Short mmCIF file of C-alpha atoms in Angstrom, two decimals:
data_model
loop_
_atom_site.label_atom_id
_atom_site.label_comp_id
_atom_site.label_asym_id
_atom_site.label_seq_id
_atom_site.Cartn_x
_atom_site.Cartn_y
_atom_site.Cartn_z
CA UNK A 507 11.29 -16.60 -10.19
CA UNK A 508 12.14 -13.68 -7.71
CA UNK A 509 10.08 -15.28 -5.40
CA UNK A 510 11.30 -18.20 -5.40
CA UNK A 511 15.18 -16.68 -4.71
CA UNK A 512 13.73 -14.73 -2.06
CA UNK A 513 12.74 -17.68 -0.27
CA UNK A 514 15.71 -19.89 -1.56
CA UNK A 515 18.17 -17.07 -0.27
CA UNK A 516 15.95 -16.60 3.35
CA UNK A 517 15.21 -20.60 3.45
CA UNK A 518 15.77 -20.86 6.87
CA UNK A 519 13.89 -17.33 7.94
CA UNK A 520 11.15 -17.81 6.31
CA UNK A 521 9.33 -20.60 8.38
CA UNK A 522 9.88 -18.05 11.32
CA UNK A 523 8.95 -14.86 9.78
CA UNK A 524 5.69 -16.61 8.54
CA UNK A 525 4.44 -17.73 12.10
CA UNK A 526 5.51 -14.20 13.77
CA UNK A 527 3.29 -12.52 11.06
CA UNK A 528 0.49 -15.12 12.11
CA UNK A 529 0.88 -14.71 15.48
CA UNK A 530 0.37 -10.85 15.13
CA UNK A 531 -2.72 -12.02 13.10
CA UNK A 532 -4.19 -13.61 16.54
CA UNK A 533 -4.22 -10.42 18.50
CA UNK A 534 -8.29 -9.42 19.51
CA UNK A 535 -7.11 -5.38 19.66
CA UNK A 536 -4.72 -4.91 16.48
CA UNK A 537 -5.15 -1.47 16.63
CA UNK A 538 -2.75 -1.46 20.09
CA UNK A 539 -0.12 -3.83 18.35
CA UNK A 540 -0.37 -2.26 14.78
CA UNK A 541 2.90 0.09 15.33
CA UNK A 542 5.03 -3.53 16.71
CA UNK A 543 3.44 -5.56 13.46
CA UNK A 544 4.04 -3.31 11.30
CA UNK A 545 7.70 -3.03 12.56
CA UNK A 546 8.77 -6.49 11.95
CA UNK A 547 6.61 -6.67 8.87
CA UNK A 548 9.03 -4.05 7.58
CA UNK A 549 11.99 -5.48 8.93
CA UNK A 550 10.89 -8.95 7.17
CA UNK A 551 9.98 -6.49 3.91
CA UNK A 552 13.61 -5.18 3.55
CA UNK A 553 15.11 -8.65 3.77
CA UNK A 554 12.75 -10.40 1.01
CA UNK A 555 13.46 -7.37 -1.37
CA UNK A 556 16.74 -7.37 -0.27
CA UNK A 557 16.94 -11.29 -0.96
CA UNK A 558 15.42 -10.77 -4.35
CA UNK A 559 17.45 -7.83 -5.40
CA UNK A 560 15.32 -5.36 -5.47
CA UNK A 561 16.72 -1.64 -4.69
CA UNK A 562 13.56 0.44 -3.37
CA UNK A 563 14.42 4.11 -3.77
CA UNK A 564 12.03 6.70 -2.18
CA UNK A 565 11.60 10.68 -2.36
CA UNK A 566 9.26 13.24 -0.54
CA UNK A 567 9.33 11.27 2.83
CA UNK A 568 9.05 14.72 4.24
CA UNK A 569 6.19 15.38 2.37
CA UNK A 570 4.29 12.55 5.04
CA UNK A 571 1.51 14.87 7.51
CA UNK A 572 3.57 14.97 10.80
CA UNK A 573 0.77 13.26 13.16
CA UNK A 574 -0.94 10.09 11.99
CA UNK A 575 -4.65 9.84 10.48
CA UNK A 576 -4.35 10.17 7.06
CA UNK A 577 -4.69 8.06 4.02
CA UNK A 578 -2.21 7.68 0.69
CA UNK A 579 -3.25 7.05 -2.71
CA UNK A 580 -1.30 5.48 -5.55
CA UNK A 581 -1.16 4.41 -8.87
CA UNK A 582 -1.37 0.60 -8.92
CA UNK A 583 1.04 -2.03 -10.76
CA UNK A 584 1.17 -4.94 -9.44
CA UNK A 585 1.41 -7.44 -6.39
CA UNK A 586 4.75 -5.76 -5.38
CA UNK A 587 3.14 -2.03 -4.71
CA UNK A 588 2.68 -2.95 -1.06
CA UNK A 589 6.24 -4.05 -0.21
CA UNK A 590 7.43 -0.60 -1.82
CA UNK A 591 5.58 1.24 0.78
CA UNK A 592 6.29 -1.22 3.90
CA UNK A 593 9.67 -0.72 3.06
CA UNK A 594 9.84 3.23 2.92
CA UNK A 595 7.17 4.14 4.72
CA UNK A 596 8.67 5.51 7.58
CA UNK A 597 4.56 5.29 9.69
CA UNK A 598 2.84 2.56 10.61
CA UNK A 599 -0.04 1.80 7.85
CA UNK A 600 -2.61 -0.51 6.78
CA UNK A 601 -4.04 -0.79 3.52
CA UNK A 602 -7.37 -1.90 1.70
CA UNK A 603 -6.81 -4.86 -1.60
CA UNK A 604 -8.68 -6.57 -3.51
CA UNK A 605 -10.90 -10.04 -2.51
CA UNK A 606 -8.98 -11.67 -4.85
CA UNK A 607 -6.16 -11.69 -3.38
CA UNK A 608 -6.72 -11.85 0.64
CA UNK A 609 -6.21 -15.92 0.08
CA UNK A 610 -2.59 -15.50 -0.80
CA UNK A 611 -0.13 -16.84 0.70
CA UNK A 612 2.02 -14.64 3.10
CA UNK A 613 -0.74 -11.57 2.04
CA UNK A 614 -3.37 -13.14 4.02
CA UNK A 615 -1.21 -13.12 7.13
CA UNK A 616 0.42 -9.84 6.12
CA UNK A 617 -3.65 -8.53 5.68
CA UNK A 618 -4.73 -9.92 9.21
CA UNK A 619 -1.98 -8.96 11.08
CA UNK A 620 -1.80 -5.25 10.09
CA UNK A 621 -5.39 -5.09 10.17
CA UNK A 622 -5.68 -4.81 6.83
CA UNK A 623 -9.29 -4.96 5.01
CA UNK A 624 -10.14 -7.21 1.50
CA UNK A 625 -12.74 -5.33 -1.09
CA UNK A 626 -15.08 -6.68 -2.92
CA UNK A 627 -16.23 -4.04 -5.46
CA UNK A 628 -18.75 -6.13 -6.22
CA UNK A 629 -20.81 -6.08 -3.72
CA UNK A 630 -21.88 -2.44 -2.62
CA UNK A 631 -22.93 -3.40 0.79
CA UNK A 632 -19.67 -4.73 1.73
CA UNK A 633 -18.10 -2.04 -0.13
CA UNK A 634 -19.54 0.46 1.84
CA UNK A 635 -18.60 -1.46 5.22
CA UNK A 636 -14.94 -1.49 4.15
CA UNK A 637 -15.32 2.15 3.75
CA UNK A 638 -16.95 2.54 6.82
CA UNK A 639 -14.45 0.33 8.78
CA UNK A 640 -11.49 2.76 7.14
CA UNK A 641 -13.18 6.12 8.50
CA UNK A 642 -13.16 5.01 11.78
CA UNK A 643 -10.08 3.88 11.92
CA UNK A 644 -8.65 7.04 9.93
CA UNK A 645 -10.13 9.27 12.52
CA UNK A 646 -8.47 7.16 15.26
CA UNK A 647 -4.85 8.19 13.70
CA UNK A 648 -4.30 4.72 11.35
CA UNK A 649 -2.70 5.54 8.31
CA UNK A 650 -3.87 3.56 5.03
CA UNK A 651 -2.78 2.62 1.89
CA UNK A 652 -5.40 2.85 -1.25
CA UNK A 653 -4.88 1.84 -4.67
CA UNK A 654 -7.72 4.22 -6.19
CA UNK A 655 -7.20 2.35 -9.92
CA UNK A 656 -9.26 -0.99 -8.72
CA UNK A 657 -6.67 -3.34 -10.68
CA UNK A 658 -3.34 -2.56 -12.73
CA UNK A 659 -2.86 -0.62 -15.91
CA UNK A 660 -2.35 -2.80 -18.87
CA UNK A 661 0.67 -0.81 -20.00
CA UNK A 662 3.68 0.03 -17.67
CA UNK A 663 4.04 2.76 -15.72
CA UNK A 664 0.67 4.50 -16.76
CA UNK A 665 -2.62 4.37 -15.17
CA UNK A 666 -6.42 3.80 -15.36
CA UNK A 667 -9.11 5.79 -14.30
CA UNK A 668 -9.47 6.71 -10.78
CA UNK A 669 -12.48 5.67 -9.01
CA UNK A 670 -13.64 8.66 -6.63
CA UNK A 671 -15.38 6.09 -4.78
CA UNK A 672 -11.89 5.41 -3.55
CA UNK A 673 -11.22 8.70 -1.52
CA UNK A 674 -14.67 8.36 0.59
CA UNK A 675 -13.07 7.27 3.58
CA UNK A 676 -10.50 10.34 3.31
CA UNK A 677 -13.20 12.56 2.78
CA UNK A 678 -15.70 11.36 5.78
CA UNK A 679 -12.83 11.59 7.68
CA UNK A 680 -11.67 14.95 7.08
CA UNK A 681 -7.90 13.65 7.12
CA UNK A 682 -5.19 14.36 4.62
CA UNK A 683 -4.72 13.10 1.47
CA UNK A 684 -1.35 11.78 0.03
CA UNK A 685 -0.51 11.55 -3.77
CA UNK A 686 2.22 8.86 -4.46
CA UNK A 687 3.83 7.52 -7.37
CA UNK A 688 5.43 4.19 -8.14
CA UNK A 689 7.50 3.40 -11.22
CA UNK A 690 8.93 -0.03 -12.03
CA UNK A 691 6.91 -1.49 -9.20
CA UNK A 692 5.87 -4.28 -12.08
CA UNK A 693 9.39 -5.84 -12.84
CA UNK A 694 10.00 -7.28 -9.27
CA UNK A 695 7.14 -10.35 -9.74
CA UNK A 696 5.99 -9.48 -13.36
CA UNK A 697 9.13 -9.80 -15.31
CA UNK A 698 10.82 -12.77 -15.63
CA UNK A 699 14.44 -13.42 -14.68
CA UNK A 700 15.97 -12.25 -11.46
CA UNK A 701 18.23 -9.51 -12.31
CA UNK A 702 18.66 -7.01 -9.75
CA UNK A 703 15.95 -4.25 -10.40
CA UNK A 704 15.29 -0.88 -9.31
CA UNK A 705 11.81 0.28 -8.14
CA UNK A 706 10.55 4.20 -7.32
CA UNK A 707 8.22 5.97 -4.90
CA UNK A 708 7.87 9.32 -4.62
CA UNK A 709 5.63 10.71 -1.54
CA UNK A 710 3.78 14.00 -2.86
CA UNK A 711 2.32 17.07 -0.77
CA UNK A 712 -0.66 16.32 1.34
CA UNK A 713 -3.44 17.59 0.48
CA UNK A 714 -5.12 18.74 3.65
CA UNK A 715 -9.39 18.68 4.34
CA UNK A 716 -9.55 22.58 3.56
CA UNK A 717 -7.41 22.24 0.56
CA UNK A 718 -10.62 19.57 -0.92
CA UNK A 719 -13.54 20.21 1.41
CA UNK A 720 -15.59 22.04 -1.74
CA UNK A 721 -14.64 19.11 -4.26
CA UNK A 722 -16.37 16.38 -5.28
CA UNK A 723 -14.68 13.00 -4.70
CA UNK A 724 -14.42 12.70 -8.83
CA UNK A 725 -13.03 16.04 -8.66
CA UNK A 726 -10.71 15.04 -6.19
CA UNK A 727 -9.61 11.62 -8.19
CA UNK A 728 -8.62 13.62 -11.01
CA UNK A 729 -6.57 16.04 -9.24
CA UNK A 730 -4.94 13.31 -7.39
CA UNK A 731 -4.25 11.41 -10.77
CA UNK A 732 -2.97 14.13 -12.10
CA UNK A 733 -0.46 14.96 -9.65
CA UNK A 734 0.71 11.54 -9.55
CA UNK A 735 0.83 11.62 -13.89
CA UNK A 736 2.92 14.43 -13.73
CA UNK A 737 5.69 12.96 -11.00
CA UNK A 738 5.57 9.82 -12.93
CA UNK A 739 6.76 11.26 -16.22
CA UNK A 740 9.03 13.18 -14.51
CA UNK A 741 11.15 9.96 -12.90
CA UNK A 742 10.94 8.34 -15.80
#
């Protein structure tokens, strides 16, 4: 239902914003236009949650490393997660989902024109590609999104385990990690009704290459879960 007022309430915007995100999706080098895609992605981002009524509140911007090349982590609830981050983020970012997902509507444009790249857990070889892809591109000073979880929590605002799989690419690349922590990033597109909702980020302290250089990458999943645990339970 939120969905649909967002595009009832930006019916005549929509048409537009869709082709401009395709178009961005055309470019050969999206690594030179990834700062100007990302910039009307999160213009278009504030209107749609704006549309839908959806207050994003954010804390610990300041907590982002000052020079880009580094890689955030978060718990995972839902299709909304992304839009939370496009919205605060104050950096230019891409992100890694899920397969199942890189057919959806709006995504798939969102996922091509940010240079974005779909999982499949399934299959190690392509798993490892992904990872691969996400190194080099860390180590060229792209930022990335990464949903360490694999899939939601069945329960609100907790979490699964964290794969340490997940922090590979951080770790071949030597680049900072960055806890974060949503809360109420389910209610936007998993609750029904459309009353205006309120949905939190918080951006922890990096954690910097010397700071995990002598941990495992299940060592380092922990850690990272448990940092984002304990700012969870303290905004709720």
């Amino acid at each position: 239902m939120r969905i649909v007022l967002m595009v009832i309430r930006l019916f005549f915007q929509v048409p537009y914003m869709v082709l401009r995100i395709w178009g961005y999706g055309l470019y050969k080098d999206k690594f030179a236009h990834h700062a100007e895609a990302f910039s009307y992605i999160k213009k278009a981002t504030v209107k749609a949650n704006r549309a839908g009524r959806v207050e994003i509140k954010a804390a610990g911007i300041e907590n982002l490393p000052n020079e880009n090349g580094f890689v955030m982590f978060c718990n995972h609830q839902g299709l909304f997660d992304v839009l939370v981050f496009l919205q605060s983020c104050p950096k230019p970012f891409s992100f890694i989902a899920k397969k199942e997902v890189k057919n959806t509507i709006l995504l798939k444009q969102v996922i091509k024109a940010l240079g974005a790249y779909a999982m499949d857990r399934e299959d190690l070889r392509q798993s490892m590609g992904v990872i691969n892809a996400v190194t080099a591109d860390v180590k060229n000073g792209k930022n990335f999104l990464i949903f360490p979880e694999g899939t939601r929590a069945p329960e609100p605002n907790t979490m699964i385990e964290f794969k340490g799989g997940s922090f590979k690419s951080a770790t071949k690349a030597k680049c900072p990690i960055v806890p974060c922590a949503l809360v109420d990033a389910y209610k936007p597109f998993d609750e029904k009704g459309v009353k205006p909702v309120i949905v939190k980020v918080k951006y922890l302290p990096a954690l910097y290459y010397d700071d995990y250089k002598d941990m495992k990458t299940v060592e380092i999943a922990e850690l990272v879960k448990s940092k984002i645990e304990t700012a969870i339970n303290d905004m709720l």
